[in-house]
């Protein structure tokens, strides 16, 4: 795959109507039908943020912190893979609402489900699902969450977001671990009394083993397993839980087979050593790991690494939690990224959110507490999100979106490999599964400059880790959209390298 060099007069980059030269790029054809009435391409009208967004930012800043806001969105005008801001700028969205947009903006089937009179009662009041579920709740769970339940996991518990999914998965693992220690018996009276003063044995000194570079959320327990960016953790108390290194693979993989195998072996040995050493301190009740470390920099490991990690967990009687909050829902080309590992013994718990619209976790039956109110909150999720999830799953199956993601992902990866050869001093370490892809830049400043240029030229993108650009488009992102992205990315690289 080759890309023509793009050139543009410097003044045009700062005009009221931002343009860049486009070159036709051949791309494969996906059998997935085109998104209905989707825009042809990105279209930029103003500088970023535009005057209306700037004014709204000033107004919003009187009420809350606005440091993370990119621009204000006209969601009514956004469509398919294109997000439109309040100034009329139209961006190709490859960030996908931080990986949470499943089938694009304003998909007709999603709108149809939300406006269906049969679903009105789900929107008119928000039920306390743990106590007063609607009459058809079991059917809705069966038609959605259980329809794509990970192999070997029989239970599904709904939650609101990724953080509370992981937080409650930790609780389920701790309860399971202590129940094992009591030989299946319920908590003793001493347990019940001591826990009320945060003392053992009712409040046991147990831990969760996590990996450097991991991100599992921003609640208190989750932050003790999050090690991606210091700003997420600073000033917040943390549990004294063990952290072990995650493999740091070298690319291209075929040039570093021996080195990468050795590094994974080292990390597995350290993980097992940590479990053993913690037994006399605060025993490890569970391991949590992402199939691909997302926020931490799109860090990968081989299926063999995860298979052996699962074996270590089983060997030491430790729960194995797979955090699929960002990887779940199809963006890797499989509905669940851990399917690629081909585990003989499935994970004990799989957490989810983002593209799944609702948060929650799947688990084996033994991780369901016997008593009520142990995994509980007022809402236990939101039934309107199950309505959205069902529409997403129907469209995914009907339009063969997993196959589309595999086709588009390969084309996108090939294009990025080609551009890394064209700009070897700028773009490196192309990696990914499906359209869940990242590339690296020499420095954080270079990466941030690229994100800024892409937004200026009509691409909404984001970073991960210190130097990575991450791609997290919706499953309706097709080869033609990938071609548009590669064209703009090529131009932005050319601008950064200069004459």
Tab-separated table of C-alpha atoms in Angstrom:
chain	number	residue	atom	x	y	z
A	1	UNK	CA	0.000	0.000	0.000
A	2	UNK	CA	1.434	3.394	-0.944
A	3	UNK	CA	0.396	6.957	-0.219
A	4	UNK	CA	1.084	10.038	-2.295
A	5	UNK	CA	2.903	12.876	-0.581
A	6	UNK	CA	0.513	15.675	0.351
A	7	UNK	CA	1.463	19.320	0.198
A	8	UNK	CA	-0.532	22.428	1.072
A	9	UNK	CA	0.114	26.112	1.315
A	10	UNK	CA	0.831	26.998	4.950
A	11	UNK	CA	-1.763	29.775	4.968
A	12	UNK	CA	-4.551	27.349	4.100
A	13	UNK	CA	-4.117	25.605	7.474
A	14	UNK	CA	-5.234	28.761	9.246
A	15	UNK	CA	-8.068	29.909	6.980
A	16	UNK	CA	-11.694	29.990	8.077
A	17	UNK	CA	-12.299	26.816	6.086
A	18	UNK	CA	-9.588	24.276	6.817
A	19	UNK	CA	-8.779	21.966	3.932
A	20	UNK	CA	-6.200	19.335	3.117
A	21	UNK	CA	-5.446	17.690	-0.242
A	22	UNK	CA	-7.087	14.305	-0.624
A	23	UNK	CA	-5.794	11.369	-2.647
A	24	UNK	CA	-7.897	8.349	-3.576
A	25	UNK	CA	-6.635	5.289	-1.695
A	26	UNK	CA	-7.759	1.847	-2.890
A	27	UNK	CA	-9.434	-0.150	-0.148
A	28	UNK	CA	-11.178	-3.514	0.233
A	29	UNK	CA	-14.926	-3.791	0.232
A	30	UNK	CA	-16.779	-4.904	3.337
A	31	UNK	CA	-20.091	-6.733	2.955
A	32	UNK	CA	-21.448	-4.576	5.762
A	33	UNK	CA	-24.012	-2.125	4.323
A	34	UNK	CA	-23.193	1.563	4.363
A	35	UNK	CA	-24.482	3.561	7.309
A	36	UNK	CA	-27.818	5.142	6.272
A	37	UNK	CA	-27.470	8.758	5.068
A	38	UNK	CA	-23.932	9.062	6.386
A	39	UNK	CA	-21.807	12.074	5.447
A	40	UNK	CA	-19.248	11.649	2.668
A	41	UNK	CA	-16.255	12.910	4.653
A	42	UNK	CA	-14.974	15.189	7.372
A	43	UNK	CA	-15.502	18.907	6.819
A	44	UNK	CA	-13.819	21.640	8.844
A	45	UNK	CA	-15.223	25.171	8.971
A	46	UNK	CA	-13.379	26.906	11.820
A	47	UNK	CA	-10.332	26.695	14.029
A	48	UNK	CA	-10.646	24.253	16.944
A	49	UNK	CA	-12.326	24.876	19.273
A	50	UNK	CA	-14.654	27.108	17.267
A	51	UNK	CA	-16.232	30.316	18.573
A	52	UNK	CA	-19.430	28.656	19.823
A	53	UNK	CA	-17.511	25.916	21.643
A	54	UNK	CA	-15.190	28.528	23.121
A	55	UNK	CA	-18.126	30.509	24.466
A	56	UNK	CA	-19.768	27.401	25.906
A	57	UNK	CA	-16.471	26.426	27.541
A	58	UNK	CA	-16.336	29.775	29.308
A	59	UNK	CA	-19.902	29.348	30.528
A	60	UNK	CA	-19.360	25.759	31.662
A	61	UNK	CA	-16.170	26.728	33.474
A	62	UNK	CA	-18.225	28.732	35.958
A	63	UNK	CA	-19.752	25.443	37.184
A	64	UNK	CA	-17.153	22.715	36.717
A	65	UNK	CA	-13.668	21.836	35.536
A	66	UNK	CA	-13.437	21.983	31.717
A	67	UNK	CA	-9.804	20.939	31.257
A	68	UNK	CA	-10.748	17.679	29.489
A	69	UNK	CA	-13.318	19.102	27.030
A	70	UNK	CA	-12.362	18.885	23.346
A	71	UNK	CA	-15.382	20.761	21.968
A	72	UNK	CA	-19.149	20.877	22.369
A	73	UNK	CA	-21.115	18.482	20.181
A	74	UNK	CA	-24.256	18.802	18.092
A	75	UNK	CA	-25.398	15.218	18.624
A	76	UNK	CA	-28.516	15.712	16.527
A	77	UNK	CA	-26.351	16.397	13.452
A	78	UNK	CA	-23.756	13.682	14.171
A	79	UNK	CA	-24.216	10.585	12.048
A	80	UNK	CA	-22.505	7.251	11.599
A	81	UNK	CA	-18.739	7.663	11.980
A	82	UNK	CA	-18.892	11.459	11.949
A	83	UNK	CA	-19.264	13.672	14.998
A	84	UNK	CA	-20.342	17.292	14.427
A	85	UNK	CA	-19.518	20.138	16.791
A	86	UNK	CA	-21.660	23.176	17.571
A	87	UNK	CA	-19.655	25.250	15.076
A	88	UNK	CA	-20.525	22.918	12.206
A	89	UNK	CA	-17.168	21.154	12.056
A	90	UNK	CA	-17.521	17.521	11.059
A	91	UNK	CA	-14.914	15.023	12.296
A	92	UNK	CA	-14.221	11.411	11.425
A	93	UNK	CA	-14.422	9.872	14.889
A	94	UNK	CA	-11.767	7.204	15.525
A	95	UNK	CA	-11.931	7.581	19.320
A	96	UNK	CA	-15.578	6.505	19.524
A	97	UNK	CA	-16.508	8.242	22.779
A	98	UNK	CA	-13.474	6.603	24.405
A	99	UNK	CA	-14.267	3.203	22.873
A	100	UNK	CA	-17.913	3.238	24.007
A	101	UNK	CA	-19.719	3.956	20.704
A	102	UNK	CA	-20.846	0.598	19.257
A	103	UNK	CA	-22.669	1.335	15.981
A	104	UNK	CA	-22.037	4.998	15.284
A	105	UNK	CA	-24.055	8.130	15.895
A	106	UNK	CA	-27.846	8.101	15.559
A	107	UNK	CA	-28.133	4.612	14.121
A	108	UNK	CA	-31.751	4.168	12.944
A	109	UNK	CA	-32.110	0.852	14.789
A	110	UNK	CA	-30.893	2.392	18.017
A	111	UNK	CA	-33.333	5.298	17.608
A	112	UNK	CA	-36.123	2.848	16.763
A	113	UNK	CA	-35.512	0.892	19.965
A	114	UNK	CA	-35.389	3.995	22.137
A	115	UNK	CA	-38.619	5.408	20.669
A	116	UNK	CA	-40.498	2.092	20.688
A	117	UNK	CA	-43.628	2.625	22.856
A	118	UNK	CA	-43.023	-0.817	24.398
A	119	UNK	CA	-39.818	0.555	25.910
A	120	UNK	CA	-41.354	3.784	27.187
A	121	UNK	CA	-41.812	2.469	30.709
A	122	UNK	CA	-38.055	1.775	30.862
A	123	UNK	CA	-37.412	5.477	30.249
A	124	UNK	CA	-40.276	6.998	32.243
A	125	UNK	CA	-39.001	5.665	35.562
A	126	UNK	CA	-35.730	4.132	36.595
A	127	UNK	CA	-36.409	0.974	38.587
A	128	UNK	CA	-34.482	-0.412	41.511
A	129	UNK	CA	-33.524	-3.548	39.578
A	130	UNK	CA	-32.191	-5.482	42.557
A	131	UNK	CA	-35.545	-5.269	44.330
A	132	UNK	CA	-38.236	-4.398	41.781
A	133	UNK	CA	-37.222	-5.592	38.303
A	134	UNK	CA	-39.700	-5.203	35.427
A	135	UNK	CA	-41.738	-8.221	34.329
A	136	UNK	CA	-39.638	-8.837	31.231
A	137	UNK	CA	-36.231	-8.261	32.860
A	138	UNK	CA	-35.198	-11.934	32.753
A	139	UNK	CA	-36.110	-12.129	29.067
A	140	UNK	CA	-34.173	-8.949	28.305
A	141	UNK	CA	-31.071	-10.239	30.089
A	142	UNK	CA	-31.366	-13.555	28.243
A	143	UNK	CA	-31.676	-11.763	24.875
A	144	UNK	CA	-28.712	-9.483	25.502
A	145	UNK	CA	-26.069	-10.268	28.105
A	146	UNK	CA	-26.497	-14.038	28.032
A	147	UNK	CA	-26.635	-14.033	24.243
A	148	UNK	CA	-22.916	-13.284	24.092
A	149	UNK	CA	-21.841	-14.476	27.527
A	150	UNK	CA	-18.192	-15.578	27.650
A	151	UNK	CA	-17.785	-19.347	27.458
A	152	UNK	CA	-18.155	-21.025	30.856
A	153	UNK	CA	-19.690	-18.043	32.676
A	154	UNK	CA	-23.295	-18.492	33.743
A	155	UNK	CA	-24.073	-15.389	35.812
A	156	UNK	CA	-24.413	-11.757	34.711
A	157	UNK	CA	-24.672	-8.859	37.162
A	158	UNK	CA	-25.473	-5.396	35.795
A	159	UNK	CA	-23.796	-2.218	37.010
A	160	UNK	CA	-23.515	1.385	35.850
A	161	UNK	CA	-19.959	1.818	34.567
A	162	UNK	CA	-16.578	0.159	34.160
A	163	UNK	CA	-15.254	1.291	37.536
A	164	UNK	CA	-18.207	-0.033	39.516
A	165	UNK	CA	-18.088	-3.233	37.448
A	166	UNK	CA	-14.511	-3.862	38.559
A	167	UNK	CA	-15.142	-2.682	42.117
A	168	UNK	CA	-17.973	-5.187	42.545
A	169	UNK	CA	-15.969	-7.913	40.798
A	170	UNK	CA	-13.343	-7.394	43.520
A	171	UNK	CA	-16.042	-7.791	46.155
A	172	UNK	CA	-17.296	-10.993	44.521
A	173	UNK	CA	-13.738	-12.374	44.494
A	174	UNK	CA	-13.150	-11.502	48.143
A	175	UNK	CA	-16.457	-13.071	49.203
A	176	UNK	CA	-15.625	-16.216	47.202
A	177	UNK	CA	-12.139	-16.410	48.739
A	178	UNK	CA	-13.359	-16.058	52.320
A	179	UNK	CA	-16.211	-18.522	51.728
A	180	UNK	CA	-13.599	-21.061	50.586
A	181	UNK	CA	-11.602	-20.435	53.760
A	182	UNK	CA	-14.738	-21.111	55.824
A	183	UNK	CA	-15.326	-24.361	53.897
A	184	UNK	CA	-18.506	-22.970	52.355
A	185	UNK	CA	-20.048	-21.828	55.622
A	186	UNK	CA	-21.593	-18.352	56.085
A	187	UNK	CA	-19.788	-15.596	58.011
A	188	UNK	CA	-19.500	-16.221	61.756
A	189	UNK	CA	-20.815	-13.907	64.417
A	190	UNK	CA	-17.232	-12.768	65.022
A	191	UNK	CA	-16.940	-11.930	61.331
A	192	UNK	CA	-20.159	-9.930	61.467
A	193	UNK	CA	-19.143	-8.030	64.605
A	194	UNK	CA	-15.522	-7.266	63.678
A	195	UNK	CA	-16.315	-6.007	60.165
A	196	UNK	CA	-18.358	-3.174	61.682
A	197	UNK	CA	-15.152	-1.686	63.104
A	198	UNK	CA	-13.084	-2.449	59.991
A	199	UNK	CA	-11.196	-5.180	61.821
A	200	UNK	CA	-10.272	-8.786	61.090
A	201	UNK	CA	-11.527	-11.397	60.667
A	202	UNK	CA	-14.677	-9.778	59.256
A	203	UNK	CA	-12.623	-7.189	57.351
A	204	UNK	CA	-9.814	-9.483	56.159
A	205	UNK	CA	-6.441	-8.249	54.996
A	206	UNK	CA	-6.677	-9.558	51.422
A	207	UNK	CA	-5.409	-8.092	48.160
A	208	UNK	CA	-5.815	-7.951	44.382
A	209	UNK	CA	-2.732	-8.487	42.206
A	210	UNK	CA	-2.532	-6.042	39.302
A	211	UNK	CA	-0.018	-5.068	36.627
A	212	UNK	CA	2.051	-1.978	35.986
A	213	UNK	CA	0.452	0.047	33.197
A	214	UNK	CA	-2.998	-1.324	33.964
A	215	UNK	CA	-6.147	0.780	34.218
A	216	UNK	CA	-9.206	-0.554	36.025
A	217	UNK	CA	-11.137	2.565	36.991
A	218	UNK	CA	-11.246	5.494	39.375
A	219	UNK	CA	-13.095	4.203	42.439
A	220	UNK	CA	-11.091	3.538	45.588
A	221	UNK	CA	-10.401	-0.169	45.130
A	222	UNK	CA	-10.023	0.212	41.368
A	223	UNK	CA	-7.434	2.965	41.767
A	224	UNK	CA	-5.324	0.639	43.878
A	225	UNK	CA	-5.090	-1.585	40.792
A	226	UNK	CA	-4.656	1.307	38.334
A	227	UNK	CA	-1.099	2.222	37.354
A	228	UNK	CA	-1.348	4.103	34.067
A	229	UNK	CA	-1.190	7.842	34.848
A	230	UNK	CA	-0.183	9.467	38.121
A	231	UNK	CA	-2.814	12.200	37.822
A	232	UNK	CA	-5.501	9.520	38.250
A	233	UNK	CA	-4.094	8.473	41.640
A	234	UNK	CA	-2.260	11.339	43.302
A	235	UNK	CA	-3.648	12.532	46.683
A	236	UNK	CA	-5.926	9.476	46.998
A	237	UNK	CA	-5.200	6.818	49.651
A	238	UNK	CA	-4.462	3.383	48.218
A	239	UNK	CA	-4.572	-0.173	49.503
A	240	UNK	CA	-1.233	-1.880	50.009
A	241	UNK	CA	-1.820	-4.330	47.170
A	242	UNK	CA	0.905	-5.953	45.032
A	243	UNK	CA	1.821	-4.681	41.560
A	244	UNK	CA	3.848	-6.745	39.129
A	245	UNK	CA	5.373	-5.878	35.716
A	246	UNK	CA	3.413	-6.377	32.508
A	247	UNK	CA	5.340	-7.528	29.414
A	248	UNK	CA	6.908	-4.779	27.323
A	249	UNK	CA	6.911	-6.279	23.849
A	250	UNK	CA	9.274	-5.088	21.162
A	251	UNK	CA	8.081	-4.480	17.596
A	252	UNK	CA	7.923	-5.749	14.948
A	253	UNK	CA	7.125	-8.946	16.795
A	254	UNK	CA	8.743	-11.262	14.249
A	255	UNK	CA	12.106	-9.540	14.798
A	256	UNK	CA	12.053	-9.967	18.595
A	257	UNK	CA	10.595	-13.413	19.218
A	258	UNK	CA	13.239	-14.567	21.707
A	259	UNK	CA	13.337	-11.258	23.591
A	260	UNK	CA	9.558	-11.090	23.924
A	261	UNK	CA	9.265	-14.701	25.072
A	262	UNK	CA	11.928	-14.027	27.705
A	263	UNK	CA	10.180	-10.893	28.942
A	264	UNK	CA	6.842	-12.678	29.271
A	265	UNK	CA	8.526	-15.508	31.160
A	266	UNK	CA	10.111	-12.953	33.515
A	267	UNK	CA	6.756	-11.251	34.170
A	268	UNK	CA	5.003	-14.565	34.835
A	269	UNK	CA	7.700	-15.575	37.326
A	270	UNK	CA	7.392	-12.248	39.136
A	271	UNK	CA	3.600	-12.548	39.267
A	272	UNK	CA	3.821	-15.998	40.841
A	273	UNK	CA	6.519	-14.848	43.268
A	274	UNK	CA	4.274	-11.981	44.332
A	275	UNK	CA	1.351	-14.335	45.047
A	276	UNK	CA	3.601	-16.582	47.128
A	277	UNK	CA	5.226	-13.730	49.053
A	278	UNK	CA	1.860	-12.133	49.873
A	279	UNK	CA	0.554	-15.234	51.662
A	280	UNK	CA	2.139	-14.164	54.950
A	281	UNK	CA	1.094	-10.525	54.546
A	282	UNK	CA	-2.200	-9.869	52.752
A	283	UNK	CA	-2.967	-12.908	50.598
A	284	UNK	CA	-3.898	-12.382	46.959
A	285	UNK	CA	-7.564	-13.242	46.402
A	286	UNK	CA	-7.618	-12.342	42.707
A	287	UNK	CA	-5.552	-11.290	39.709
A	288	UNK	CA	-6.992	-8.631	37.398
A	289	UNK	CA	-5.650	-8.088	33.891
A	290	UNK	CA	-6.701	-6.398	30.647
A	291	UNK	CA	-6.391	-8.359	27.379
A	292	UNK	CA	-4.775	-5.193	26.001
A	293	UNK	CA	-3.720	-2.491	28.432
A	294	UNK	CA	-5.671	0.420	27.017
A	295	UNK	CA	-5.155	3.601	29.022
A	296	UNK	CA	-1.638	2.479	29.897
A	297	UNK	CA	-0.425	2.623	26.288
A	298	UNK	CA	-1.998	-0.212	24.276
A	299	UNK	CA	0.336	-2.801	25.748
A	300	UNK	CA	-0.078	-6.342	24.400
A	301	UNK	CA	0.991	-9.801	25.497
A	302	UNK	CA	0.779	-13.150	23.712
A	303	UNK	CA	-2.061	-15.662	24.192
A	304	UNK	CA	0.539	-17.960	25.758
A	305	UNK	CA	1.265	-15.354	28.444
A	306	UNK	CA	-2.400	-15.179	29.422
A	307	UNK	CA	-2.841	-18.959	29.351
A	308	UNK	CA	0.074	-19.367	31.736
A	309	UNK	CA	-1.179	-16.531	33.941
A	310	UNK	CA	-4.525	-18.280	34.154
A	311	UNK	CA	-2.719	-21.479	35.174
A	312	UNK	CA	-0.850	-19.607	37.914
A	313	UNK	CA	-4.138	-18.271	39.287
A	314	UNK	CA	-5.639	-21.787	39.349
A	315	UNK	CA	-2.525	-23.285	40.922
A	316	UNK	CA	-2.657	-20.881	43.865
A	317	UNK	CA	-6.432	-20.779	44.329
A	318	UNK	CA	-6.664	-17.179	43.150
A	319	UNK	CA	-9.586	-15.779	41.143
A	320	UNK	CA	-8.780	-14.762	37.565
A	321	UNK	CA	-10.533	-11.517	36.569
A	322	UNK	CA	-10.367	-10.323	32.962
A	323	UNK	CA	-11.177	-6.637	32.543
A	324	UNK	CA	-12.910	-6.341	29.155
A	325	UNK	CA	-14.371	-2.898	29.850
A	326	UNK	CA	-12.589	-1.395	26.832
A	327	UNK	CA	-11.796	-4.491	24.745
A	328	UNK	CA	-15.232	-6.123	24.973
A	329	UNK	CA	-17.977	-5.679	22.398
A	330	UNK	CA	-16.209	-6.544	19.159
A	331	UNK	CA	-13.534	-3.952	18.398
A	332	UNK	CA	-10.730	-6.545	18.409
A	333	UNK	CA	-12.519	-8.674	15.802
A	334	UNK	CA	-13.810	-11.076	18.460
A	335	UNK	CA	-16.704	-10.136	20.690
A	336	UNK	CA	-14.459	-10.760	23.699
A	337	UNK	CA	-10.722	-10.171	23.284
A	338	UNK	CA	-9.868	-13.049	25.612
A	339	UNK	CA	-11.424	-15.491	23.115
A	340	UNK	CA	-8.119	-15.198	21.263
A	341	UNK	CA	-6.347	-16.940	24.183
A	342	UNK	CA	-8.292	-20.210	23.733
A	343	UNK	CA	-8.315	-20.924	27.464
A	344	UNK	CA	-9.128	-24.453	28.613
A	345	UNK	CA	-10.307	-23.050	31.946
A	346	UNK	CA	-12.330	-19.843	31.367
A	347	UNK	CA	-11.793	-16.694	33.442
A	348	UNK	CA	-13.627	-16.691	36.754
A	349	UNK	CA	-14.964	-13.175	36.191
A	350	UNK	CA	-15.161	-10.958	33.079
A	351	UNK	CA	-16.046	-7.291	33.554
A	352	UNK	CA	-17.586	-5.103	30.855
A	353	UNK	CA	-18.964	-1.654	30.050
A	354	UNK	CA	-18.366	0.921	27.254
A	355	UNK	CA	-19.637	-0.607	23.950
A	356	UNK	CA	-21.895	-2.876	25.996
A	357	UNK	CA	-23.777	0.312	27.017
A	358	UNK	CA	-24.342	-1.110	30.504
A	359	UNK	CA	-21.672	-1.991	33.004
A	360	UNK	CA	-21.440	-5.259	34.851
A	361	UNK	CA	-19.629	-8.542	35.134
A	362	UNK	CA	-20.037	-12.176	34.195
A	363	UNK	CA	-18.888	-14.905	36.571
A	364	UNK	CA	-18.941	-18.603	37.312
A	365	UNK	CA	-21.754	-19.671	39.602
A	366	UNK	CA	-19.464	-20.144	42.619
A	367	UNK	CA	-18.783	-16.388	42.574
A	368	UNK	CA	-22.429	-15.581	43.252
A	369	UNK	CA	-22.806	-14.761	46.991
A	370	UNK	CA	-25.376	-16.890	48.793
A	371	UNK	CA	-26.784	-13.930	50.728
A	372	UNK	CA	-28.646	-10.976	49.286
A	373	UNK	CA	-27.457	-7.344	49.449
A	374	UNK	CA	-23.765	-8.270	49.257
A	375	UNK	CA	-23.428	-7.164	45.626
A	376	UNK	CA	-26.063	-4.457	45.508
A	377	UNK	CA	-26.870	-0.805	44.950
A	378	UNK	CA	-30.026	1.214	44.333
A	379	UNK	CA	-30.260	0.864	40.558
A	380	UNK	CA	-28.029	-2.120	39.676
A	381	UNK	CA	-27.628	-0.722	36.166
A	382	UNK	CA	-30.139	0.958	33.897
A	383	UNK	CA	-32.765	-0.940	31.834
A	384	UNK	CA	-32.661	1.708	29.089
A	385	UNK	CA	-29.080	0.642	28.409
A	386	UNK	CA	-30.230	-2.955	27.928
A	387	UNK	CA	-32.643	-1.633	25.295
A	388	UNK	CA	-29.675	-0.001	23.532
A	389	UNK	CA	-27.554	-3.129	23.941
A	390	UNK	CA	-30.194	-5.307	22.280
A	391	UNK	CA	-30.362	-2.936	19.301
A	392	UNK	CA	-26.558	-2.985	19.039
A	393	UNK	CA	-26.360	-6.782	19.126
A	394	UNK	CA	-29.125	-7.138	16.531
A	395	UNK	CA	-27.325	-4.778	14.138
A	396	UNK	CA	-23.956	-6.420	14.810
A	397	UNK	CA	-25.291	-9.818	13.806
A	398	UNK	CA	-27.429	-8.613	10.906
A	399	UNK	CA	-24.669	-6.517	9.322
A	400	UNK	CA	-21.788	-8.880	10.146
A	401	UNK	CA	-19.912	-6.154	12.000
A	402	UNK	CA	-17.293	-8.446	13.525
A	403	UNK	CA	-16.161	-9.513	10.066
A	404	UNK	CA	-16.236	-5.867	8.979
A	405	UNK	CA	-14.000	-5.009	11.916
A	406	UNK	CA	-11.527	-7.717	10.959
A	407	UNK	CA	-11.428	-6.590	7.299
A	408	UNK	CA	-11.157	-2.900	8.176
A	409	UNK	CA	-8.613	-3.564	10.898
A	410	UNK	CA	-6.270	-5.441	8.566
A	411	UNK	CA	-6.483	-2.688	5.955
A	412	UNK	CA	-5.900	-0.035	8.594
A	413	UNK	CA	-2.927	-1.897	10.070
A	414	UNK	CA	-1.392	-2.391	6.609
A	415	UNK	CA	-1.771	1.310	5.927
A	416	UNK	CA	-0.167	2.289	9.215
A	417	UNK	CA	2.711	-0.122	8.614
A	418	UNK	CA	3.251	1.574	5.267
A	419	UNK	CA	3.207	5.017	6.843
A	420	UNK	CA	5.636	3.891	9.548
A	421	UNK	CA	8.041	3.029	6.711
A	422	UNK	CA	7.429	6.415	5.085
A	423	UNK	CA	7.938	8.279	8.392
A	424	UNK	CA	10.265	5.968	10.378
A	425	UNK	CA	11.512	8.773	12.634
A	426	UNK	CA	7.964	9.707	13.614
A	427	UNK	CA	5.670	6.645	13.584
A	428	UNK	CA	6.589	3.297	15.151
A	429	UNK	CA	5.303	0.182	16.930
A	430	UNK	CA	2.147	-0.355	14.888
A	431	UNK	CA	0.070	-2.888	16.814
A	432	UNK	CA	-3.490	-3.986	17.360
A	433	UNK	CA	-6.336	-6.439	16.926
A	434	UNK	CA	-9.287	-5.623	14.667
A	435	UNK	CA	-9.645	-1.838	14.712
A	436	UNK	CA	-8.318	-1.674	18.286
A	437	UNK	CA	-5.023	-0.207	17.106
A	438	UNK	CA	-2.229	2.075	18.282
A	439	UNK	CA	1.018	3.596	17.054
A	440	UNK	CA	3.812	5.313	18.960
A	441	UNK	CA	5.549	8.668	18.555
A	442	UNK	CA	9.021	9.656	19.766
A	443	UNK	CA	7.776	11.883	22.595
A	444	UNK	CA	4.598	12.852	24.431
A	445	UNK	CA	4.806	16.282	22.783
A	446	UNK	CA	4.966	14.693	19.325
A	447	UNK	CA	1.944	12.521	20.086
A	448	UNK	CA	-0.036	15.463	21.426
A	449	UNK	CA	0.912	17.570	18.403
A	450	UNK	CA	-0.393	14.811	16.143
A	451	UNK	CA	-3.713	14.656	18.025
A	452	UNK	CA	-4.049	18.425	17.683
A	453	UNK	CA	-3.262	18.341	13.959
A	454	UNK	CA	-5.685	15.486	13.349
A	455	UNK	CA	-8.469	17.403	15.083
A	456	UNK	CA	-7.635	20.488	13.019
A	457	UNK	CA	-7.895	18.411	9.841
A	458	UNK	CA	-11.105	16.635	10.824
A	459	UNK	CA	-10.269	13.552	12.907
A	460	UNK	CA	-11.316	13.084	16.525
A	461	UNK	CA	-8.600	10.895	18.061
A	462	UNK	CA	-6.989	10.304	21.437
A	463	UNK	CA	-3.865	9.115	23.165
A	464	UNK	CA	-2.938	6.303	25.515
A	465	UNK	CA	0.096	5.916	27.719
A	466	UNK	CA	2.865	8.472	27.290
A	467	UNK	CA	3.468	8.389	23.547
A	468	UNK	CA	0.726	6.327	21.858
A	469	UNK	CA	-2.079	7.371	19.539
A	470	UNK	CA	-5.017	4.996	19.984
A	471	UNK	CA	-7.815	4.166	17.553
A	472	UNK	CA	-11.182	3.036	18.954
A	473	UNK	CA	-13.767	3.512	16.194
A	474	UNK	CA	-17.291	2.103	16.158
A	475	UNK	CA	-17.945	-1.289	14.581
A	476	UNK	CA	-19.533	0.486	11.567
A	477	UNK	CA	-16.104	1.929	10.712
A	478	UNK	CA	-15.487	0.537	7.225
A	479	UNK	CA	-12.481	0.414	4.875
A	480	UNK	CA	-13.551	3.670	3.192
A	481	UNK	CA	-13.398	5.410	6.566
A	482	UNK	CA	-10.005	3.853	7.251
A	483	UNK	CA	-8.825	5.201	3.873
A	484	UNK	CA	-9.974	8.684	4.846
A	485	UNK	CA	-8.169	8.433	8.168
A	486	UNK	CA	-4.951	7.196	6.543
A	487	UNK	CA	-5.093	10.061	4.064
A	488	UNK	CA	-5.431	12.681	6.799
A	489	UNK	CA	-2.877	10.933	9.020
A	490	UNK	CA	-0.415	10.864	6.137
A	491	UNK	CA	-0.911	14.573	5.589
A	492	UNK	CA	-0.483	15.347	9.284
A	493	UNK	CA	2.748	13.293	9.388
A	494	UNK	CA	3.993	15.223	6.381
A	495	UNK	CA	3.201	18.504	8.143
A	496	UNK	CA	5.040	17.420	11.292
A	497	UNK	CA	8.152	16.304	9.449
A	498	UNK	CA	8.230	19.489	7.371
A	499	UNK	CA	10.256	20.044	4.211
